[in-house]
GROMACS .gro file of C-alpha atoms in nm:
model
  394
    1MET     CA    1   0.721   1.536   2.023
    2LYS     CA    2   0.742   1.746   1.708
    3VAL     CA    3   0.805   1.516   1.409
    4ALA     CA    4   0.943   1.571   1.080
    5LEU     CA    5   0.883   1.307   0.787
    6LEU     CA    6   1.082   1.308   0.522
    7THR     CA    7   0.972   1.192   0.177
    8ASP     CA    8   1.001   1.228  -0.276
    9CYS     CA    9   0.586   1.108  -0.197
   10TYR     CA   10   0.266   1.275  -0.086
   11PRO     CA   11  -0.039   1.401  -0.186
   12PRO     CA   12  -0.113   1.533  -0.448
   13ARG     CA   13   0.065   1.185  -0.621
   14VAL     CA   14  -0.170   0.867  -0.557
   15GLY     CA   15   0.064   0.613  -0.448
   16GLY     CA   16   0.128   0.393  -0.169
   17ILE     CA   17   0.419   0.557   0.065
   18GLU     CA   18   0.214   0.937  -0.072
   19SER     CA   19  -0.090   0.796   0.104
   20GLN     CA   20   0.059   0.609   0.376
   21VAL     CA   21   0.285   0.922   0.470
   22ALA     CA   22  -0.008   1.147   0.488
   23ASP     CA   23  -0.195   0.907   0.734
   24LEU     CA   24   0.052   0.906   0.943
   25ALA     CA   25   0.070   1.262   0.987
   26ALA     CA   26  -0.342   1.269   1.051
   27HIS     CA   27  -0.319   0.998   1.307
   28LEU     CA   28   0.024   1.201   1.460
   29VAL     CA   29  -0.145   1.489   1.467
   30ASP     CA   30  -0.474   1.379   1.632
   31ASP     CA   31  -0.167   1.155   1.959
   32GLY     CA   32  -0.084   1.544   2.011
   33HIS     CA   33   0.230   1.612   1.829
   34GLU     CA   34   0.292   1.871   1.686
   35VAL     CA   35   0.410   1.761   1.272
   36GLU     CA   36   0.604   1.875   0.917
   37VAL     CA   37   0.628   1.711   0.611
   38PHE     CA   38   0.908   1.784   0.312
   39THR     CA   39   0.856   1.609   0.057
   40ALA     CA   40   0.991   1.685  -0.331
   41THR     CA   41   0.604   1.674  -0.479
   42THR     CA   42   0.473   1.969  -0.639
   43GLY     CA   43   0.143   2.089  -0.421
   44PRO     CA   44  -0.220   2.091  -0.599
   45ALA     CA   45  -0.147   2.443  -0.652
   46GLY     CA   46   0.126   2.436  -0.765
   47GLN     CA   47   0.292   2.467  -0.463
   48SER     CA   48   0.728   2.438  -0.520
   49ARG     CA   49   1.049   2.583  -0.487
   50GLY     CA   50   1.015   2.637  -0.041
   51ASP     CA   51   0.656   2.690  -0.095
   52VAL     CA   52   0.478   2.619   0.251
   53GLU     CA   53   0.114   2.525   0.301
   54GLU     CA   54  -0.001   2.583   0.636
   55GLY     CA   55  -0.257   2.383   0.769
   56PRO     CA   56  -0.279   2.060   1.088
   57VAL     CA   57   0.070   1.953   0.901
   58ARG     CA   58   0.269   2.242   0.773
   59VAL     CA   59   0.421   2.078   0.426
   60HIS     CA   60   0.703   2.206   0.258
   61ARG     CA   61   0.739   2.157  -0.059
   62LEU     CA   62   1.068   2.186  -0.240
   63ALA     CA   63   1.044   2.068  -0.515
   64GLU     CA   64   1.118   2.176  -0.816
   65PRO     CA   65   0.917   2.200  -1.109
   66LEU     CA   66   1.024   2.172  -1.452
   67LEU     CA   67   1.205   1.875  -1.325
   68ARG     CA   68   0.777   1.726  -1.338
   69VAL     CA   69   0.908   1.421  -1.055
   70PRO     CA   70   0.897   1.427  -0.775
   71VAL     CA   71   1.371   1.485  -0.728
   72ASN     CA   72   1.498   1.775  -0.619
   73PRO     CA   73   1.919   1.835  -0.586
   74PHE     CA   74   1.854   2.143  -0.548
   75ALA     CA   75   1.684   2.138  -0.202
   76VAL     CA   76   1.965   2.060   0.000
   77PRO     CA   77   2.061   2.368   0.118
   78GLU     CA   78   1.730   2.468   0.207
   79LEU     CA   79   1.655   2.140   0.358
   80ARG     CA   80   1.941   2.160   0.628
   81ARG     CA   81   1.856   2.465   0.691
   82ARG     CA   82   1.523   2.410   0.807
   83LEU     CA   83   1.561   2.095   0.956
   84ALA     CA   84   1.859   2.272   1.145
   85ALA     CA   85   1.601   2.521   1.280
   86GLY     CA   86   1.301   2.324   1.366
   87SER     CA   87   1.387   2.244   1.731
   88PHE     CA   88   1.253   1.860   1.601
   89ASP     CA   89   1.240   1.630   1.852
   90VAL     CA   90   1.336   1.331   1.583
   91ALA     CA   91   1.313   1.281   1.167
   92HIS     CA   92   1.163   1.023   1.016
   93VAL     CA   93   1.208   0.922   0.647
   94HIS     CA   94   1.065   0.736   0.448
   95VAL     CA   95   1.322   0.518   0.190
   96GLY     CA   96   1.177   0.373  -0.176
   97VAL     CA   97   1.396   0.199  -0.432
   98VAL     CA   98   1.447   0.484  -0.589
   99SER     CA   99   1.417   0.847  -0.315
  100PRO     CA  100   1.751   1.050  -0.402
  101PHE     CA  101   1.516   1.335  -0.168
  102ALA     CA  102   1.506   1.063   0.081
  103TRP     CA  103   1.857   0.977   0.089
  104ASP     CA  104   1.966   1.363   0.087
  105ALA     CA  105   1.698   1.424   0.375
  106ALA     CA  106   1.897   1.097   0.585
  107ARG     CA  107   2.182   1.210   0.536
  108VAL     CA  108   2.059   1.620   0.643
  109SER     CA  109   1.891   1.487   0.915
  110THR     CA  110   2.179   1.261   1.064
  111GLY     CA  111   2.444   1.437   1.026
  112LEU     CA  112   2.276   1.784   1.204
  113GLY     CA  113   2.318   1.527   1.488
  114LEU     CA  114   1.858   1.436   1.466
  115PRO     CA  115   1.777   1.099   1.581
  116THR     CA  116   1.688   0.972   1.288
  117ALA     CA  117   1.493   0.680   1.190
  118ILE     CA  118   1.396   0.574   0.886
  119THR     CA  119   1.214   0.359   0.652
  120TRP     CA  120   1.162   0.130   0.345
  121HIS     CA  121   0.829   0.022   0.140
  122CYS     CA  122   0.930  -0.106  -0.106
  123VAL     CA  123   1.132  -0.449  -0.182
  124LEU     CA  124   1.523  -0.422  -0.225
  125HIS     CA  125   1.547  -0.707  -0.427
  126ARG     CA  126   1.833  -0.643  -0.672
  127ALA     CA  127   1.892  -0.349  -0.554
  128THR     CA  128   2.022  -0.538  -0.166
  129ALA     CA  129   2.393  -0.561  -0.314
  130LEU     CA  130   2.432  -0.224  -0.443
  131TYR     CA  131   2.347  -0.115  -0.104
  132ARG     CA  132   2.608  -0.293   0.083
  133ALA     CA  133   2.857  -0.241  -0.093
  134SER     CA  134   2.774   0.159  -0.113
  135GLY     CA  135   2.796   0.167   0.208
  136VAL     CA  136   2.502   0.382   0.261
  137LEU     CA  137   2.369   0.197   0.583
  138ALA     CA  138   2.674   0.204   0.751
  139ARG     CA  139   2.730   0.577   0.750
  140TRP     CA  140   2.420   0.632   0.895
  141THR     CA  141   2.354   0.381   1.109
  142GLY     CA  142   2.728   0.544   1.234
  143ARG     CA  143   2.520   0.866   1.277
  144GLY     CA  144   2.223   0.634   1.537
  145ALA     CA  145   2.017   0.616   1.273
  146VAL     CA  146   1.757   0.383   1.387
  147LEU     CA  147   1.630   0.124   1.054
  148SER     CA  148   1.305  -0.043   0.964
  149ALA     CA  149   1.066  -0.198   0.658
  150VAL     CA  150   0.704  -0.230   0.649
  151SER     CA  151   0.717  -0.625   0.666
  152THR     CA  152   0.893  -0.910   0.821
  153PHE     CA  153   1.022  -0.969   0.423
  154ALA     CA  154   1.129  -0.590   0.404
  155ALA     CA  155   1.283  -0.557   0.656
  156GLY     CA  156   1.453  -0.911   0.526
  157GLN     CA  157   1.621  -0.814   0.269
  158VAL     CA  158   1.719  -0.390   0.431
  159ARG     CA  159   1.905  -0.674   0.694
  160ALA     CA  160   2.094  -0.810   0.407
  161ALA     CA  161   2.208  -0.481   0.303
  162ALA     CA  162   2.282  -0.321   0.672
  163PRO     CA  163   2.635  -0.429   0.821
  164ALA     CA  164   2.617  -0.737   1.059
  165GLY     CA  165   2.367  -0.721   1.418
  166THR     CA  166   2.196  -0.411   1.253
  167GLN     CA  167   1.802  -0.355   1.419
  168VAL     CA  168   1.580  -0.388   1.178
  169ALA     CA  169   1.252  -0.326   1.296
  170VAL     CA  170   0.902  -0.397   1.095
  171LEU     CA  171   0.712  -0.086   1.129
  172PRO     CA  172   0.416  -0.206   0.858
  173ASN     CA  173   0.137  -0.007   0.655
  174ALA     CA  174  -0.171   0.080   0.851
  175ILE     CA  175  -0.528   0.155   0.781
  176ASP     CA  176  -0.859   0.346   0.941
  177LEU     CA  177  -1.083  -0.020   0.985
  178ASP     CA  178  -1.402   0.195   1.036
  179ARG     CA  179  -1.337   0.325   0.617
  180TRP     CA  180  -1.296  -0.081   0.529
  181ARG     CA  181  -1.534  -0.253   0.800
  182PRO     CA  182  -1.799  -0.416   0.614
  183HIS     CA  183  -2.118  -0.205   0.802
  184LEU     CA  184  -2.374  -0.437   0.917
  185PRO     CA  185  -2.675  -0.572   0.839
  186ARG     CA  186  -2.700  -0.581   0.467
  187SER     CA  187  -3.024  -0.544   0.309
  188THR     CA  188  -3.001  -0.477  -0.017
  189GLY     CA  189  -2.914  -0.638  -0.288
  190ARG     CA  190  -2.621  -0.640  -0.454
  191ASP     CA  191  -2.500  -0.438  -0.765
  192ASP     CA  192  -2.479  -0.643  -1.067
  193ASP     CA  193  -2.376  -0.329  -1.337
  194GLN     CA  194  -2.006  -0.352  -1.113
  195TYR     CA  195  -1.914  -0.671  -1.252
  196GLY     CA  196  -2.072  -0.711  -1.537
  197VAL     CA  197  -2.354  -0.963  -1.498
  198VAL     CA  198  -2.692  -0.892  -1.569
  199ALA     CA  199  -2.909  -0.764  -1.315
  200GLY     CA  200  -3.231  -1.092  -1.325
  201GLY     CA  201  -3.023  -1.326  -1.477
  202GLU     CA  202  -2.700  -1.495  -1.352
  203GLY     CA  203  -2.633  -1.204  -1.179
  204GLY     CA  204  -2.942  -1.106  -1.013
  205SER     CA  205  -2.826  -1.206  -0.623
  206THR     CA  206  -2.856  -1.081  -0.266
  207ALA     CA  207  -2.618  -1.058   0.005
  208GLY     CA  208  -2.669  -1.187   0.309
  209GLU     CA  209  -2.528  -0.969   0.693
  210GLY     CA  210  -2.224  -0.877   0.620
  211GLY     CA  211  -2.158  -0.952   0.288
  212SER     CA  212  -2.237  -1.133  -0.054
  213THR     CA  213  -2.205  -1.544  -0.059
  214ALA     CA  214  -2.352  -1.548  -0.361
  215GLY     CA  215  -2.524  -1.841  -0.279
  216ASP     CA  216  -2.820  -1.847  -0.379
  217GLY     CA  217  -2.640  -1.920  -0.758
  218GLY     CA  218  -2.477  -1.627  -0.926
  219PRO     CA  219  -2.153  -1.602  -1.031
  220VAL     CA  220  -1.970  -1.570  -0.796
  221ARG     CA  221  -1.749  -1.219  -0.766
  222LEU     CA  222  -1.380  -1.141  -0.771
  223VAL     CA  223  -1.149  -0.845  -0.747
  224SER     CA  224  -0.835  -0.752  -0.807
  225THR     CA  225  -0.658  -0.322  -0.735
  226MET     CA  226  -0.358  -0.266  -0.893
  227ARG     CA  227  -0.154  -0.019  -1.070
  228LEU     CA  228  -0.226  -0.157  -1.453
  229ALA     CA  229   0.200  -0.180  -1.534
  230PRO     CA  230   0.399  -0.470  -1.529
  231ARG     CA  231   0.506  -0.486  -1.209
  232LYS     CA  232   0.156  -0.519  -1.026
  233ARG     CA  233   0.063  -0.811  -1.329
  234PRO     CA  234  -0.268  -0.751  -1.443
  235LEU     CA  235  -0.220  -0.914  -1.780
  236GLU     CA  236  -0.086  -1.247  -1.603
  237LEU     CA  237  -0.421  -1.203  -1.297
  238VAL     CA  238  -0.608  -1.243  -1.603
  239ASP     CA  239  -0.474  -1.560  -1.734
  240ALA     CA  240  -0.421  -1.750  -1.458
  241PHE     CA  241  -0.850  -1.599  -1.401
  242VAL     CA  242  -0.889  -1.826  -1.769
  243ALA     CA  243  -0.698  -2.022  -1.715
  244ALA     CA  244  -0.932  -2.153  -1.404
  245GLY     CA  245  -1.198  -2.235  -1.664
  246LEU     CA  246  -1.464  -2.116  -1.433
  247GLY     CA  247  -1.682  -1.935  -1.700
  248ASP     CA  248  -2.020  -1.861  -1.592
  249ARG     CA  249  -1.950  -1.976  -1.238
  250ALA     CA  250  -1.686  -1.646  -1.163
  251ARG     CA  251  -1.667  -1.294  -1.303
  252LEU     CA  252  -1.416  -1.074  -1.197
  253ALA     CA  253  -1.340  -0.637  -1.178
  254VAL     CA  254  -1.045  -0.493  -1.244
  255VAL     CA  255  -0.967  -0.146  -1.075
  256GLY     CA  256  -0.720   0.080  -1.172
  257ASP     CA  257  -0.519   0.314  -1.441
  258GLY     CA  258  -0.167   0.295  -1.591
  259PRO     CA  259   0.073   0.193  -1.917
  260LEU     CA  260  -0.118  -0.180  -1.911
  261ARG     CA  261  -0.440  -0.112  -1.948
  262ALA     CA  262  -0.456   0.025  -2.340
  263ARG     CA  263  -0.304  -0.399  -2.366
  264LEU     CA  264  -0.546  -0.479  -2.015
  265GLU     CA  265  -0.864  -0.351  -2.262
  266ARG     CA  266  -0.732  -0.551  -2.582
  267ARG     CA  267  -0.724  -0.870  -2.356
  268VAL     CA  268  -0.986  -0.885  -2.223
  269ALA     CA  269  -1.260  -0.771  -2.547
  270GLU     CA  270  -1.130  -1.184  -2.580
  271LEU     CA  271  -1.403  -1.318  -2.346
  272PRO     CA  272  -1.678  -1.412  -2.368
  273THR     CA  273  -1.924  -0.987  -2.240
  274GLY     CA  274  -1.842  -0.969  -1.886
  275GLN     CA  275  -1.632  -1.223  -1.824
  276VAL     CA  276  -1.340  -0.942  -1.721
  277VAL     CA  277  -1.414  -0.594  -1.668
  278VAL     CA  278  -1.161  -0.321  -1.652
  279ARG     CA  279  -1.323  -0.044  -1.342
  280GLY     CA  280  -1.043   0.178  -1.335
  281ARG     CA  281  -0.962   0.379  -1.088
  282LEU     CA  282  -1.202   0.470  -0.799
  283PRO     CA  283  -1.230   0.749  -0.509
  284ARG     CA  284  -1.204   0.507  -0.203
  285GLU     CA  285  -1.620   0.523  -0.148
  286ASP     CA  286  -1.713   0.311  -0.460
  287LEU     CA  287  -1.423   0.065  -0.381
  288ARG     CA  288  -1.574   0.051  -0.048
  289ALA     CA  289  -1.918  -0.041  -0.224
  290LEU     CA  290  -1.754  -0.280  -0.483
  291TYR     CA  291  -1.596  -0.455  -0.202
  292ALA     CA  292  -1.899  -0.483  -0.035
  293ASP     CA  293  -2.021  -0.678  -0.387
  294ALA     CA  294  -1.753  -0.885  -0.361
  295ASP     CA  295  -1.714  -1.272  -0.239
  296GLY     CA  296  -1.306  -1.209  -0.312
  297TYR     CA  297  -1.032  -1.026  -0.378
  298LEU     CA  298  -0.741  -1.167  -0.636
  299ALA     CA  299  -0.379  -0.994  -0.571
  300PRO     CA  300  -0.122  -1.162  -0.852
  301THR     CA  301   0.195  -0.975  -0.756
  302ARG     CA  302   0.507  -1.115  -0.748
  303LEU     CA  303   0.782  -0.878  -0.455
  304GLU     CA  304   0.529  -0.726  -0.302
  305ALA     CA  305   0.691  -0.447   0.039
  306PHE     CA  306   0.318  -0.467   0.231
  307GLY     CA  307  -0.025  -0.473  -0.010
  308ILE     CA  308  -0.168  -0.241   0.145
  309ALA     CA  309  -0.477  -0.304  -0.049
  310VAL     CA  310  -0.507  -0.598   0.038
  311LEU     CA  311  -0.553  -0.531   0.318
  312GLU     CA  312  -0.825  -0.308   0.269
  313ALA     CA  313  -0.958  -0.558   0.163
  314ARG     CA  314  -0.931  -0.873   0.391
  315ALA     CA  315  -1.030  -0.530   0.603
  316ALA     CA  316  -1.343  -0.560   0.464
  317GLY     CA  317  -1.420  -0.841   0.461
  318LEU     CA  318  -1.284  -1.037   0.124
  319PRO     CA  319  -1.142  -1.388   0.128
  320VAL     CA  320  -0.775  -1.277  -0.041
  321VAL     CA  321  -0.563  -1.561  -0.332
  322ALA     CA  322  -0.189  -1.396  -0.280
  323MET     CA  323   0.212  -1.473  -0.426
  324GLY     CA  324   0.327  -1.586  -0.077
  325GLY     CA  325   0.717  -1.492  -0.028
  326SER     CA  326   0.590  -1.134   0.031
  327GLY     CA  327   0.517  -0.880   0.266
  328VAL     CA  328   0.128  -0.990   0.239
  329ASP     CA  329   0.273  -1.329   0.357
  330ASP     CA  330   0.235  -1.076   0.729
  331VAL     CA  331  -0.163  -0.960   0.640
  332VAL     CA  332  -0.276  -1.290   0.527
  333ASP     CA  333  -0.300  -1.622   0.735
  334ASP     CA  334  -0.239  -1.909   0.494
  335GLY     CA  335  -0.610  -2.134   0.457
  336VAL     CA  336  -0.739  -1.850   0.783
  337SER     CA  337  -0.805  -1.546   0.627
  338GLY     CA  338  -0.636  -1.639   0.243
  339LEU     CA  339  -0.474  -1.872   0.035
  340LEU     CA  340  -0.079  -1.795  -0.042
  341VAL     CA  341   0.070  -1.947  -0.364
  342PRO     CA  342   0.364  -1.999  -0.475
  343ASP     CA  343   0.323  -1.957  -0.847
  344ASP     CA  344   0.061  -1.860  -1.138
  345ALA     CA  345  -0.011  -2.189  -1.166
  346GLY     CA  346  -0.155  -2.185  -0.768
  347LEU     CA  347  -0.277  -1.829  -0.796
  348THR     CA  348  -0.544  -2.041  -1.079
  349ARG     CA  349  -0.575  -2.371  -0.886
  350ALA     CA  350  -0.631  -2.142  -0.522
  351VAL     CA  351  -0.822  -1.926  -0.723
  352ALA     CA  352  -1.083  -2.263  -0.855
  353ARG     CA  353  -1.085  -2.323  -0.493
  354LEU     CA  354  -1.221  -2.036  -0.439
  355VAL     CA  355  -1.513  -2.028  -0.648
  356THR     CA  356  -1.565  -2.351  -0.566
  357ASP     CA  357  -1.530  -2.439  -0.188
  358ASP     CA  358  -1.864  -2.255  -0.145
  359ALA     CA  359  -1.763  -2.392   0.219
  360LEU     CA  360  -1.451  -2.275   0.240
  361ARG     CA  361  -1.530  -1.919   0.084
  362ALA     CA  362  -1.721  -1.836   0.390
  363ARG     CA  363  -1.495  -1.946   0.654
  364MET     CA  364  -1.246  -1.744   0.524
  365ALA     CA  365  -1.572  -1.448   0.514
  366ALA     CA  366  -1.693  -1.466   0.861
  367HIS     CA  367  -1.327  -1.498   0.945
  368ASN     CA  368  -1.271  -1.173   0.806
  369ARG     CA  369  -1.545  -0.994   0.893
  370THR     CA  370  -1.480  -1.083   1.264
  371VAL     CA  371  -1.181  -1.113   1.332
  372PRO     CA  372  -0.965  -0.736   1.197
  373PRO     CA  373  -0.596  -0.695   1.039
  374ARG     CA  374  -0.401  -0.601   1.328
  375GLN     CA  375  -0.249  -0.309   1.127
  376VAL     CA  376  -0.420  -0.073   1.188
  377TRP     CA  377  -0.326   0.257   1.270
  378SER     CA  378  -0.477   0.239   1.619
  379HIS     CA  379  -0.210  -0.061   1.664
  380VAL     CA  380   0.111   0.083   1.403
  381LEU     CA  381   0.033   0.413   1.538
  382PRO     CA  382   0.240   0.308   1.918
  383GLU     CA  383   0.523   0.134   1.721
  384VAL     CA  384   0.566   0.378   1.535
  385LEU     CA  385   0.656   0.616   1.824
  386ALA     CA  386   0.874   0.371   1.997
  387GLU     CA  387   1.105   0.304   1.653
  388TYR     CA  388   1.129   0.764   1.716
  389GLU     CA  389   1.212   0.609   2.134
  390ARG     CA  390   1.456   0.436   1.995
  391ALA     CA  391   1.625   0.733   1.736
  392GLY     CA  392   1.613   0.946   2.055
  393ALA     CA  393   1.812   0.681   2.261
  394ARG     CA  394   2.083   0.621   2.031
   0.00000   0.00000   0.00000
């Protein structure tokens, strides 16, 4: 099968859609398919304005570098020409809340009569009414497009924006389980410096087989990974952690970067030394090492379309505390692999419970280490291909 993947954002940009589309392309190629990516993101060496990167995945860089963002309203004629000439079996469009290139791509591919699958990686929220009023989904589905979203929650919002009776599939994000699965057995001590704990003092703990348990009296180590931006709520996370009143019983490491980093660091500086540390952005291997030293994962974001960071932490064997009522509900089984809460007060209570209830924490960790999540590529890739067949049948 020859597949066109169409997305505003793609590496070298860093983000959820970027990583998922790149991983999907790689897994499709490994499965024997031919894949070409069309994107409005400038390439690593400045490729743009129609430049093509050759490789296992062929990447068309239809970016306009003068705009400095992955937007190019002038790309439509060239995109249409290349899709028409490419002999593609299916086009797969990846959409965020504001995705002008993806919207253009959906219009072009459906206009060409190309079987088209459109996946939303976002929470529509207030945009639901705008989608419905614009009639754009009716036009796309009227031309044969099939719709999907990355979680049950996100799919419900797309369904509400689409014409009555429209089928919206759930096509989840996925991970390579072996990248995150805990490596057993572990015989080395935990890295105290990662959590601001003085070696040989409170944090002189040693992890048992399969991950850390903090069972030696050392502080419980919690971690959270996010873009440090208002929507992700890093300040609210620290406030909830502090409100749990755990003192020396717990430490929190916040991983990420973004516009709120300076403000977050000022807030952390007001706390007792080492209680919370801001680690900045970490490479994947360093993040895996941090998870290997951790006892739990915290996710304060509301209205999460999916929660790829939550999935990675859960795959690494960490019990998760997260806001419920979002795409995270598909990843975390409340009371089994983590705790889902309705609000910030519930977040504070759940953090305290996770830290103080050793048996609960150990039971969830054991489950997450031995029962893999279903959102792994070996399960999800066949679902993607089934969606492509659905597009072809329409």
